Coordinates of C-alpha atoms in Angstrom, one line a residue:
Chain A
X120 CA 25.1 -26.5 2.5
X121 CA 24.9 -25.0 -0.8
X122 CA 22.6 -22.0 -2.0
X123 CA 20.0 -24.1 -3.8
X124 CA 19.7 -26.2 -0.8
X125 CA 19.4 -23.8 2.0
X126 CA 16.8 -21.4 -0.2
X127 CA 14.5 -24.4 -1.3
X128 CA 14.8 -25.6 2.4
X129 CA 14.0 -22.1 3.8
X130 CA 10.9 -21.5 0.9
X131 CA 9.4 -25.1 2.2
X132 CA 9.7 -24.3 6.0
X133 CA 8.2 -20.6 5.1
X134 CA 5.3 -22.0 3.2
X135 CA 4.7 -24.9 6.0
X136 CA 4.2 -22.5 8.4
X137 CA 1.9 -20.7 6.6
X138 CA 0.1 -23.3 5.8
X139 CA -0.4 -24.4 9.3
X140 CA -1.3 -21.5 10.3
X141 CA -4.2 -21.0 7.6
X142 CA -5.3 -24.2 8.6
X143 CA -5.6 -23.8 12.1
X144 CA -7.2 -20.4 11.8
X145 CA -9.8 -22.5 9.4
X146 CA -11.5 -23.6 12.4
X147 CA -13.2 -20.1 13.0
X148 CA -17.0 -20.5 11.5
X149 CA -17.4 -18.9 7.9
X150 CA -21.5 -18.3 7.6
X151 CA -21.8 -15.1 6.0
X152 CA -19.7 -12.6 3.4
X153 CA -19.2 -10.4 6.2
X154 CA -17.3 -13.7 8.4
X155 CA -15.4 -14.5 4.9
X156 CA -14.0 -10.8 4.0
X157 CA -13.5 -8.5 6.7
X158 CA -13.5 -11.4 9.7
X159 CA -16.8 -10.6 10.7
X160 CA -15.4 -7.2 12.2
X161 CA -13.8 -9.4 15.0
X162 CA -9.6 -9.2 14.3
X163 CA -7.9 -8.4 16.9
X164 CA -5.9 -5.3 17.1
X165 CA -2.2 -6.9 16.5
X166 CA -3.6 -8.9 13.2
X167 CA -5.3 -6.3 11.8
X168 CA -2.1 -3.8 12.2
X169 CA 0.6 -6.0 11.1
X170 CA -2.0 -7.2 8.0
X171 CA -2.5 -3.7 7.1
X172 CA 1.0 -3.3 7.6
X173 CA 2.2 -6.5 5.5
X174 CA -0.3 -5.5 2.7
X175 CA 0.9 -2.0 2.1
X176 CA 4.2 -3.0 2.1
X177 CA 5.1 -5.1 -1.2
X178 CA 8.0 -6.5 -3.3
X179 CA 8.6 -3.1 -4.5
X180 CA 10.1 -2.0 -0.8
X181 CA 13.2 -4.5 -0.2
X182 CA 13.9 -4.3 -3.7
X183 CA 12.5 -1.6 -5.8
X184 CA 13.0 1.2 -3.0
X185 CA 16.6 0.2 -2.3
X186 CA 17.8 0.6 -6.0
X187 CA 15.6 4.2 -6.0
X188 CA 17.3 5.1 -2.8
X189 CA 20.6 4.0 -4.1
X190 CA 20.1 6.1 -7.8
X191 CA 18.5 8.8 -6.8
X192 CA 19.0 9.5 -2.7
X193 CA 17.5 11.1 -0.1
X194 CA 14.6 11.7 -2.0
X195 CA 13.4 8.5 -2.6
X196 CA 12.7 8.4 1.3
X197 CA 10.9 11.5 0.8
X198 CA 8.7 9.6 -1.0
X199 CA 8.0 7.1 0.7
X200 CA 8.0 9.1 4.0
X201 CA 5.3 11.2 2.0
X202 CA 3.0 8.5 2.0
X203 CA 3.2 7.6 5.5
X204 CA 2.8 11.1 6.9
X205 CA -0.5 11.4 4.6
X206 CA -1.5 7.5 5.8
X207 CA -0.6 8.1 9.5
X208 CA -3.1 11.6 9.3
X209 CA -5.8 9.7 7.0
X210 CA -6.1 6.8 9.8
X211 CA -6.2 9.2 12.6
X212 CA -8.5 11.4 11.1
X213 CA -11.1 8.9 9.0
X214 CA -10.6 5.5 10.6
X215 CA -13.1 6.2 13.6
X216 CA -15.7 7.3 11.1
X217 CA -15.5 4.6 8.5
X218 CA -14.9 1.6 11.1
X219 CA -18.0 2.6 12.7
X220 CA -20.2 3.6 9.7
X221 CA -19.0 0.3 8.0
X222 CA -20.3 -1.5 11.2
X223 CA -23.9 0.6 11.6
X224 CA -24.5 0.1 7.5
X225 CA -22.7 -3.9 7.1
X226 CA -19.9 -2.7 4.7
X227 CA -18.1 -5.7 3.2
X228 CA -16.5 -4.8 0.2
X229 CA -15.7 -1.1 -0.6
X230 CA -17.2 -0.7 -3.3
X231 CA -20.6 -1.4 -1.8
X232 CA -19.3 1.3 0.2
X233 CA -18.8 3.8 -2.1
X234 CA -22.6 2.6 -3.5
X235 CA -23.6 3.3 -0.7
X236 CA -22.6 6.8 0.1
X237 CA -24.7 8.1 -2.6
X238 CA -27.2 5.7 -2.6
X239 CA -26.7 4.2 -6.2
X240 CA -26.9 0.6 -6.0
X241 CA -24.9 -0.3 -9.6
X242 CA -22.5 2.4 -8.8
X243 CA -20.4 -0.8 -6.9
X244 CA -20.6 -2.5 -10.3
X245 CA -18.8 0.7 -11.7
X246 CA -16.1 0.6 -8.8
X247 CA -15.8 -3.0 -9.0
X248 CA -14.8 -2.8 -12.5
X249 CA -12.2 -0.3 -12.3
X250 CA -10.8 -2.0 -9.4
X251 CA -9.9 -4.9 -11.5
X252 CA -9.0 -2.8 -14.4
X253 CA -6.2 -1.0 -12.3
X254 CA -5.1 -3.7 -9.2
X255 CA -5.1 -6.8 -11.7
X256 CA -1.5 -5.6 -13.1
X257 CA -0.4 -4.5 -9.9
X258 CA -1.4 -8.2 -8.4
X259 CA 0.9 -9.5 -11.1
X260 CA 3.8 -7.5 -10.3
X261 CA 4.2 -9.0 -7.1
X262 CA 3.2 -12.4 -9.0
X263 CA 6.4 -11.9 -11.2
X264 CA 8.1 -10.4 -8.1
X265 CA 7.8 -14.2 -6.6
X266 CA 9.0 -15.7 -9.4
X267 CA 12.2 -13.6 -10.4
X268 CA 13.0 -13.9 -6.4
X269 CA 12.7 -17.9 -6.3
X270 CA 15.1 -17.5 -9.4
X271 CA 17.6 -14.8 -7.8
X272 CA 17.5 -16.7 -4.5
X273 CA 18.1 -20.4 -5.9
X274 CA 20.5 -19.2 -8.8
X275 CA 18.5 -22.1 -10.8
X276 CA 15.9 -21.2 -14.1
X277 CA 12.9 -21.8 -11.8
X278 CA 10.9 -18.9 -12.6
X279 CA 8.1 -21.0 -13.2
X280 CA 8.4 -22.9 -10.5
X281 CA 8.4 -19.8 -8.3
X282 CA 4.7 -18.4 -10.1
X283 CA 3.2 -22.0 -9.1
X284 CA 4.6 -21.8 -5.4
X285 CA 3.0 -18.2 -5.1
X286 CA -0.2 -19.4 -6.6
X287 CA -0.8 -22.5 -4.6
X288 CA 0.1 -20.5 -1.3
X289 CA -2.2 -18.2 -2.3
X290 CA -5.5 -20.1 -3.0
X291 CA -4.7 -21.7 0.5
X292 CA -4.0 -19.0 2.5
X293 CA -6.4 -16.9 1.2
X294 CA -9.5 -18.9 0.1
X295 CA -9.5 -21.3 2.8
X296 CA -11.2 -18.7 5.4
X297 CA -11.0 -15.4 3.5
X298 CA -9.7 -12.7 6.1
X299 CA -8.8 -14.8 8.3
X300 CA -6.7 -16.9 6.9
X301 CA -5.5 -13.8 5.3
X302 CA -4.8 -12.2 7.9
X303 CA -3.3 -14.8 10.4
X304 CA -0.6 -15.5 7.8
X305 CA 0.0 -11.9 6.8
X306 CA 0.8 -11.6 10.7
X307 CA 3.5 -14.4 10.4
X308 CA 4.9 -12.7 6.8
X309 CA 4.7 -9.7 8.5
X310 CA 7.1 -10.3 10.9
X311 CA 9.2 -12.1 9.0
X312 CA 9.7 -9.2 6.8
X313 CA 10.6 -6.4 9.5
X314 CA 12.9 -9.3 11.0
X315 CA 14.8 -10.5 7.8
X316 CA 15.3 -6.3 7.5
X317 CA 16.1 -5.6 10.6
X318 CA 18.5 -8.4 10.2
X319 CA 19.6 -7.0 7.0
X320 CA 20.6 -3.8 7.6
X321 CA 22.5 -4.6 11.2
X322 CA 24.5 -7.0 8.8
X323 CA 25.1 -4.1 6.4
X324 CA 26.0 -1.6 9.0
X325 CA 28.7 -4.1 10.2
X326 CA 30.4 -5.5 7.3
X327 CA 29.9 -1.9 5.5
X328 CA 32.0 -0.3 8.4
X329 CA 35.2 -2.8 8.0
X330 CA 38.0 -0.4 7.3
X331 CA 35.9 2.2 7.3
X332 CA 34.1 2.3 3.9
X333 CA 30.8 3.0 5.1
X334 CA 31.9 6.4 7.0
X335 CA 34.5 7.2 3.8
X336 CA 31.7 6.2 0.8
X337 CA 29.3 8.9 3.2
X338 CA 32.2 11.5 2.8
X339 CA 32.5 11.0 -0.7
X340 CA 28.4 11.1 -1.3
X341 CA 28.4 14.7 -0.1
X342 CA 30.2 15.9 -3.1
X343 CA 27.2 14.6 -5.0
X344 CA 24.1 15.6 -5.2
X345 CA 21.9 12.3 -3.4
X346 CA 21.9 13.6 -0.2
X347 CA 19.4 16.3 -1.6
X348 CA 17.0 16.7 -3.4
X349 CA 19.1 15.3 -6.7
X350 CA 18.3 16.0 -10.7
X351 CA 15.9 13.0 -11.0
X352 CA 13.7 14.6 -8.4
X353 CA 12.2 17.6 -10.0
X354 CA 8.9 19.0 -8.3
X355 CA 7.2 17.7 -10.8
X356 CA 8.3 14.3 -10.7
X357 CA 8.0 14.7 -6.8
X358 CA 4.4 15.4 -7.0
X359 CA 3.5 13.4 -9.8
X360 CA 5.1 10.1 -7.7
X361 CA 3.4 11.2 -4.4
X362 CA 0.4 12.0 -5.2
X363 CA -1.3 8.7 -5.9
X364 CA 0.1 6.9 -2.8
X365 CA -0.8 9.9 -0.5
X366 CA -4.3 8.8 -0.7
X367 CA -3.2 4.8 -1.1
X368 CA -5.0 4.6 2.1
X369 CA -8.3 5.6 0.9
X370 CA -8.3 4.2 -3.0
X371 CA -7.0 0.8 -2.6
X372 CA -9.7 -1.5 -1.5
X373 CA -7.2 -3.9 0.2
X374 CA -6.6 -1.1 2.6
X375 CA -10.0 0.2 3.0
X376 CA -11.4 -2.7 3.9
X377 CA -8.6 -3.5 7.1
X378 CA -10.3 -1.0 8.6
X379 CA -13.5 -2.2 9.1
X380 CA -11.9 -5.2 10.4
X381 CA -10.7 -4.6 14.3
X382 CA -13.6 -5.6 16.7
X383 CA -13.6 -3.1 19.0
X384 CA -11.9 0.6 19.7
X385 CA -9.0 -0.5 20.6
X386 CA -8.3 -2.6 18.2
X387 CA -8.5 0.0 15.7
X388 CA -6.2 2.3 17.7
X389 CA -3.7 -0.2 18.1
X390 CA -4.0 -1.1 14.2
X391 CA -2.8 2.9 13.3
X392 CA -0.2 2.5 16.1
X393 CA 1.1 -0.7 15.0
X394 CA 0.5 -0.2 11.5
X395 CA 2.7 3.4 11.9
X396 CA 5.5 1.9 13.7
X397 CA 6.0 -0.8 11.2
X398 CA 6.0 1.3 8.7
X399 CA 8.6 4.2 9.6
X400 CA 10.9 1.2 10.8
X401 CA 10.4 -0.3 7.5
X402 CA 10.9 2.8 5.5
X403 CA 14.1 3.7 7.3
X404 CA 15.5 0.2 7.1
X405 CA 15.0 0.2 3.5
X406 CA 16.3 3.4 2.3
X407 CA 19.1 3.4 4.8
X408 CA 20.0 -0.2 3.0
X409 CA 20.0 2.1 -0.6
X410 CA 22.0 5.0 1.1
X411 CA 24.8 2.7 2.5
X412 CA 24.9 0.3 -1.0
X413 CA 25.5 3.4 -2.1
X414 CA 27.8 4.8 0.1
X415 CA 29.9 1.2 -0.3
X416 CA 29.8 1.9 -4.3
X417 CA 31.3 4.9 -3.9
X418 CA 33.9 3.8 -1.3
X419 CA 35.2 1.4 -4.1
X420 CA 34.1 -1.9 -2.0
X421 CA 30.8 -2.7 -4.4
X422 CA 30.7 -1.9 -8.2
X423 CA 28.7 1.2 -9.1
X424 CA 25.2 -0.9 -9.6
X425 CA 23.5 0.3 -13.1
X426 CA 20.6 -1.3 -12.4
X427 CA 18.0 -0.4 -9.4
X428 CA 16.6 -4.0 -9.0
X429 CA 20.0 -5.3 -8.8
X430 CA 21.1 -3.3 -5.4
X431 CA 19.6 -6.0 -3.0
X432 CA 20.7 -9.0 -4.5
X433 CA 24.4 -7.5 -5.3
X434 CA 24.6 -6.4 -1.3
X435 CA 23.0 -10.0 -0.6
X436 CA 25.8 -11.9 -2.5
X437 CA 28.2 -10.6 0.6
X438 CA 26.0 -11.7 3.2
X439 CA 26.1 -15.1 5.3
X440 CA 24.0 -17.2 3.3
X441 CA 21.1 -18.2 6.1
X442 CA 20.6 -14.2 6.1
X443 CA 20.4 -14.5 2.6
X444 CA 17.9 -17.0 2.2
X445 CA 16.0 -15.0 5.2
X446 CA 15.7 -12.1 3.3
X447 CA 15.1 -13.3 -0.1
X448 CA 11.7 -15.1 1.6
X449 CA 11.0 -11.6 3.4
X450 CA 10.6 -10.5 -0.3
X451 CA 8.6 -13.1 -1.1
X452 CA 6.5 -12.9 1.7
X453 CA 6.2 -9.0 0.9
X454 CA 4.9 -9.8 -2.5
X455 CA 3.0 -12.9 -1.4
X456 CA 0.5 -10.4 1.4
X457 CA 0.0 -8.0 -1.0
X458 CA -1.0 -10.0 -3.6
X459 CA -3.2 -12.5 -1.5
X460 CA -4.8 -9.1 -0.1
X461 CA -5.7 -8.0 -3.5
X462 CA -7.1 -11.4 -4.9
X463 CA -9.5 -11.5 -1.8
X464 CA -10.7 -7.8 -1.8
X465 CA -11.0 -8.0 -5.7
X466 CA -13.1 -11.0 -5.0
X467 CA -15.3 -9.2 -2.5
X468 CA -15.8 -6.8 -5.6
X469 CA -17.1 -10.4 -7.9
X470 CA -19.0 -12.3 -5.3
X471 CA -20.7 -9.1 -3.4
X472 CA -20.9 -6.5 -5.9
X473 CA -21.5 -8.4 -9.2
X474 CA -22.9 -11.6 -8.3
X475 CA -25.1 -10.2 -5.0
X476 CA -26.2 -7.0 -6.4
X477 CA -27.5 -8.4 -9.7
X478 CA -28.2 -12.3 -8.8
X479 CA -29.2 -11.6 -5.3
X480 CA -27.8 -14.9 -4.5
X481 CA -27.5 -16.2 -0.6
X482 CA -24.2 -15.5 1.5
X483 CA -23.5 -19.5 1.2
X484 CA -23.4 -19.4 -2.5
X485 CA -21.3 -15.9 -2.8
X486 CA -18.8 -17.4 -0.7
X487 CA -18.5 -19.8 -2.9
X488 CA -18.5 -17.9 -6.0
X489 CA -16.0 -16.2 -4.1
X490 CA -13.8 -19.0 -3.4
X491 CA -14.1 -19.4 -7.2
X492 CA -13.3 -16.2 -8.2
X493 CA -9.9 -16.1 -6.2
X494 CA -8.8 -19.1 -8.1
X495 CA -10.1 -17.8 -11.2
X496 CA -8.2 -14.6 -10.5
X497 CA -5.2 -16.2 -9.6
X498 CA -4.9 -17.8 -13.0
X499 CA -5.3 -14.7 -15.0
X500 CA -2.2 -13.0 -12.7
X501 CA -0.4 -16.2 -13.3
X502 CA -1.0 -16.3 -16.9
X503 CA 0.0 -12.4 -17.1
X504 CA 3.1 -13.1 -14.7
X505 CA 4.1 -16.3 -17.2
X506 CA 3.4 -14.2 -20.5
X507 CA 5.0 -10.9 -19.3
X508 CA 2.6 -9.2 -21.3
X509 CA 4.3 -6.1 -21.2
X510 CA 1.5 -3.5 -21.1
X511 CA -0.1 -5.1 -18.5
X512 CA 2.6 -5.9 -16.6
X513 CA 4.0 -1.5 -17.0
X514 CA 0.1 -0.5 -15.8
X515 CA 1.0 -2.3 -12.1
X516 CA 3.0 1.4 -11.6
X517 CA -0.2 3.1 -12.4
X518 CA -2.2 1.2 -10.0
X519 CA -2.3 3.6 -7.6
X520 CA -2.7 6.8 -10.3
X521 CA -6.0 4.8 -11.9
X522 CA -7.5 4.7 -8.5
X523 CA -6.7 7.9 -7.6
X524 CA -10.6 9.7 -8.6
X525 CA -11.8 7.3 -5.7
X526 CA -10.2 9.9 -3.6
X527 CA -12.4 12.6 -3.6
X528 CA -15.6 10.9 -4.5
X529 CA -14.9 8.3 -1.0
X530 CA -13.3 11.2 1.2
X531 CA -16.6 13.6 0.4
X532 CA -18.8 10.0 0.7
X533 CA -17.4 10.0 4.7
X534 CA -17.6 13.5 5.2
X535 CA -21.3 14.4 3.4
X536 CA -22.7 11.5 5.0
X537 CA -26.7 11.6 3.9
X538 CA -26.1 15.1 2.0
X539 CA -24.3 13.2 0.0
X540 CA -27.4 11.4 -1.9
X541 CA -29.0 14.2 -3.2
X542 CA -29.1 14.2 -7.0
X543 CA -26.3 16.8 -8.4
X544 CA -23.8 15.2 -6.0
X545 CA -24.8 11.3 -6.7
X546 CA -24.8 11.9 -10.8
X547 CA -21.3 13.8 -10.1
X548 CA -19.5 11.1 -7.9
X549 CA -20.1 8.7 -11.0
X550 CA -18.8 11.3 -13.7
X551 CA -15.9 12.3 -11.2
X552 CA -14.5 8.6 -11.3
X553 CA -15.8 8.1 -15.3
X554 CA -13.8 11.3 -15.8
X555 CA -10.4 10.4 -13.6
X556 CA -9.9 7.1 -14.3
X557 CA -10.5 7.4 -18.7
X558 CA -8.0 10.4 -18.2
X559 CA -5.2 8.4 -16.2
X560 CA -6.3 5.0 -18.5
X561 CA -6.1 7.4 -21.7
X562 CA -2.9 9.1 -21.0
X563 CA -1.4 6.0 -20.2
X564 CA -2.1 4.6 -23.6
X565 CA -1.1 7.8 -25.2
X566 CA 1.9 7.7 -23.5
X567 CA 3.0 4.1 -22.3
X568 CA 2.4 3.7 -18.6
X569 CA 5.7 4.2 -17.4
X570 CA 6.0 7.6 -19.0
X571 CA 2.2 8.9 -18.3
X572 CA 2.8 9.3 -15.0
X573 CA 5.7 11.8 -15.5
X574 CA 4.3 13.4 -18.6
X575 CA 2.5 16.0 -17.7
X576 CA -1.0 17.5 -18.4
X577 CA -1.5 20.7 -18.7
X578 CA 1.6 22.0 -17.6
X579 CA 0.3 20.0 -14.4
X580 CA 1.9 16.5 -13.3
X581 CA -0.9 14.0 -14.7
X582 CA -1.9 12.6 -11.1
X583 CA -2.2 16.0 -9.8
X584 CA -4.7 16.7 -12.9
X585 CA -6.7 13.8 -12.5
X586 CA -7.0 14.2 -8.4
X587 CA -8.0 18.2 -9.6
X588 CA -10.5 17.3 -12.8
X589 CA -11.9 14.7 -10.0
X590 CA -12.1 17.1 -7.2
X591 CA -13.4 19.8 -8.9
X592 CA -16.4 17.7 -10.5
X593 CA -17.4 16.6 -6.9
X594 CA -17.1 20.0 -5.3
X595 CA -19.2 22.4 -8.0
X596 CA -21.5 19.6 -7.2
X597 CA -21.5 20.2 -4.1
X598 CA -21.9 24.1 -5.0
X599 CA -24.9 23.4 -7.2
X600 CA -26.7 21.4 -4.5
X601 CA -26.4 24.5 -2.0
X602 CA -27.8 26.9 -4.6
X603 CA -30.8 24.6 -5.4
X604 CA -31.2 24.4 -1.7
X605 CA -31.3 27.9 -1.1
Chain B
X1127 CA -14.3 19.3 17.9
X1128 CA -11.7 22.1 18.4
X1129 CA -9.6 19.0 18.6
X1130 CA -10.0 17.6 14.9
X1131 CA -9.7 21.2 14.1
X1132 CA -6.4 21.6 15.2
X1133 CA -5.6 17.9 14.3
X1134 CA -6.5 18.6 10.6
X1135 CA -4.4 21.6 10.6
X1136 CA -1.5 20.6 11.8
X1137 CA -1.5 17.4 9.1
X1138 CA -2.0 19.9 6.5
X1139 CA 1.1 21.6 7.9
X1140 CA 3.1 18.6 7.8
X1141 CA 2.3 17.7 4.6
X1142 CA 2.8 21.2 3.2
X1143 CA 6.4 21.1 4.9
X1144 CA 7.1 17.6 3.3
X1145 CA 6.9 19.2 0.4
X1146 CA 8.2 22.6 0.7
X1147 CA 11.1 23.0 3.0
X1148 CA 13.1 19.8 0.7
X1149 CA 12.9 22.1 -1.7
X1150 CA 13.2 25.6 -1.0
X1151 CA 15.7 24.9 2.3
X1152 CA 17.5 21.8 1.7
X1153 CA 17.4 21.1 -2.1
X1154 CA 21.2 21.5 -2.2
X1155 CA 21.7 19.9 1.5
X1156 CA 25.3 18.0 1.5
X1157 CA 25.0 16.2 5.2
X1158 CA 22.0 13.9 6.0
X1159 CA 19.7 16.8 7.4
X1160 CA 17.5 16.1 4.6
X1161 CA 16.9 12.6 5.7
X1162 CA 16.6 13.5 8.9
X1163 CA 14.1 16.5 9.1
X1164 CA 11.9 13.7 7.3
X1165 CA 12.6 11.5 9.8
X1166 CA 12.1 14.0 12.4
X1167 CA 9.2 15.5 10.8
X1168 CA 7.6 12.0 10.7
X1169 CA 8.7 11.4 14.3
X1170 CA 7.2 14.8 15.7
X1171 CA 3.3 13.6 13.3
X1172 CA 3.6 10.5 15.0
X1173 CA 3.5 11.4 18.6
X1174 CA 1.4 14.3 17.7
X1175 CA -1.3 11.8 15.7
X1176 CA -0.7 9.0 19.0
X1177 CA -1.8 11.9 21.1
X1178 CA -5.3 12.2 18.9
X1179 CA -6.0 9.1 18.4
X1180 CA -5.8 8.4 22.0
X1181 CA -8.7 11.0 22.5
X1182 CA -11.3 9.0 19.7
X1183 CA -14.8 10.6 20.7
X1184 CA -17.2 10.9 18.2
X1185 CA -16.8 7.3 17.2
X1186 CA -18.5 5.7 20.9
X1187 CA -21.1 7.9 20.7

């Protein structure tokens, strides 16, 4: 069988499945917002885990990750790892608290959570709005990330081809039932990704070893610097790369709202533990695939790889193609949950936020304006991913950065609880995020949005800035309420 | 209480070691002991953040 044959026949048996699978879980009863977006806080443990799990983990890992790992080292698990030591603490530490207060107070969409912290009902509009501003781009990464991976995977000019298959899987999977749909076939992608891995890096370890390469390429890596902390990762560019996805877990609605999903306490316990053992496998797998590529480079039995993007698909070329195939679709897949994840939270944001709040309409017609709202957002992304409109496309690496005031102003939110409605607080959560995000959207226009997040401000790395200015609006806030209380 | 206390300290601790001991230990590190104190490190928060979790309170009240 050739290579066009076998990866059109795999992409068709992948999507069938998923398909199926949204379908059947179509025969759960959508009534309200609350059945459509977060599953009317009835997933069970193991979906919600591997969902959460699925939808953190995009495009960027399997092959974006591997080509960091394999220029720059160890420290490109170091930051990664970063984010899943901060994530593994958030869950533990804030899960309980939001999955019950998103229960007692009917959270569907977070920013009606964050609205509802400080009591200011249009302050969802505000969130809503910079939600789309920063997660559209990032939505159309893994949008192009489907495309160019249909491409590398056929060896045929389909990149077209590969945008529509993304975008019809999507308005199925996802509009059909909302989260559960969603969620059902992140499960299935789920494990297809940490299998086509796992399968991955077993067949790496082997052929790597033959004659020894793998153990002699180690050898010869000690003489370099990637097995510490090497040039590229200065502190500053350390911090400046960790600090948005260190609170990933609180900013990014797509997250935030997995956890009001699990329907009881168990549930949510088993999501974090799930969720953490996914992703430490996942992280290892990856990085360990960069560290060995590279080791194999250096032993003489690859090329030296200029190009990061390139690592996967140059190590792939060895393997047996049914692994290849496998793995290309894990990539897909990756890119495929995390997307689908974002068009349904962002149209939580239209159909709750903007159409409820200032319509007022029923739950029967924001559903449907909902369902609308996905497939109008799937054609902007597609347009975007088509076009490769280039600033767009550079602010998806911001994503996380432009979200990153929602940090304070949510983690305060939880902890404040009703202290945090009175009036100095409330007035400063909305100039803490009108503050953070212009800074992060201004020096990214300033500076292109590849370099911004590197340049610093200051003398401070820009997302460390922007998490301080945020932080320090909130908290002299909090200052002056204590003073007028006394 | 005294647990989330101690909980909330010691993932401040992690995440100050993330960040320091890469740098002021193992910056120049030749063997993978960088990769795996991470990994170790990760390992040890895990278990540790299991162990909490498995004592949720506040949250059935």
């Amino acid at each position: 069988m050739d290579r066009l044959t076998a990866s059109l026949l795999t992409l068709a048996l992948y999507l069938i499945i998923g398909t199926v699978i949204a379908f059947i879980s179509r025969k759960i009863g959508i009534k309200t917002t609350a059945d459509y977006y977060v599953a009317g806080y009835k997933l069970s443990g193991i979906l919600a885990a591997i969902s959460y799990a699925a939808t953190t983990y995009s495009a960027f890992m399997m092959v974006g990750l591997v080509g960091l790992t394999y220029k720059s080292g160890v420290g490109a698990f170091g930051f990664e790892i970063t984010y899943l030591l901060s994530t593994i603490f958030l869950l533990s530490y804030v899960a309980p608290k939001v999955w019950r207060l998103a229960r007692e107070r009917k959270w569907v969409s977070p920013a009606e959570m964050v609205a509802d912290l400080y009591g200011i009902k249009h302050l969802a509009i505000l969130v809503a709005v910079i939600y789309l501003i920063a997660l559209i781009p990032y939505a159309s990464a893994q949008l192009i990330a489907i495309g160019r991976t249909v491409k590398g995977m056929t060896g045929s000019d389909i990149y077209l081809i590969g945008i529509l298959i993304g975008v019809i899987a999507a308005l199925i999977w996802t509009a059909l039932s909302g989260m559960w749909s969603l969620a059902s076939t992140d499960f299935y992608q789920g494990l297809w990704m940490i299998l086509a891995a796992l399968g991955f890096i077993i067949w790496l370890f082997s052929w790597g070893s033959e004659g020894g390469a793998l153990w002699d390429g180690f050898e010869r890596l000690s003489a370099s610097d990637l097995l510490g902390m090497s040039s590229i990762w200065s502190i500053g560019t350390f911090i400046a790369y960790t600090i948005p996805w260190m609170f990933f877990a609180v900013t990014n609605p797509q997250v935030v709202q997995k956890i009001y999903t699990p329907r009881d306490e168990k549930a949510l316990r088993r999501l974090v533990t799930l969720f953490t053992l996914f992703g430490l496998t996942y992280t290892v797998i990856v990085t360990m695939a960069g560290l060995m590529g590279r080791a194999l480079s250096e032993a003489g039995k690859l090329p030296i790889i200029k190009i990061g993007d390139e690592v996967t698909p140059t190590l792939l070329a060895h393997a047996p193609l049914p692994l290849t195939v496998f793995v290309f679709t894990s990539i897909v897949a990756a890119a495929m949950t995390t997307m689908d994840a974002i068009v349904l939270t962002l149209s939580s944001a239209i159909s709750r936020d903007v159409y409820q709040r200032t319509l007022g309409g029923t739950d029967r017609k924001a559903i449907l304006i909902g369902r609308i709202s996905i497939l109008a957002l799937l054609i902007v992304l597609s347009l975007v991913a088509y076009l490769r409109i280039g600033f767009i496309v550079d602010l998806s690496v911001l994503a996380s950065a432009l979200l990153l005031p929602l940090a304070p102003v949510t983690l305060i939110g939880w902890f404040l609880g009703e202290r945090a409605k009175t009036k100095p607080i409330r007035y400063a959560a909305v100039l803490s995020l009108v503050v953070g995000f212009l800074t992060g959207l201004a020096w990214a226009l300033t500076h292109g949005a590849r370099k911004s997040l590197v340049t610093p401000i200051a003398g401070l790395p820009s997302t460390l800035f922007i998490l301080l200015v945020s932080t320090l609006i909130m908290l002299l806030a909090i200052l002056l309420s204590e003073v007028r209380k006394s | 209480m005294r647990a989330d206390r101690l909980y909330l300290l010691w993932g401040l601790i992690v995440l100050a070691l993330s960040y320091t001991i890469p740098y002021l230990v193992l910056r120049d590190c030749k063997s993978l002991l960088l990769y795996l104190f991470w990994l170790i490190l990760t390992v040890a928060h895990l278990i540790v953040s299991l162990t909490y979790i498995g004592r949720w309170r506040e949250w059935t009240d």
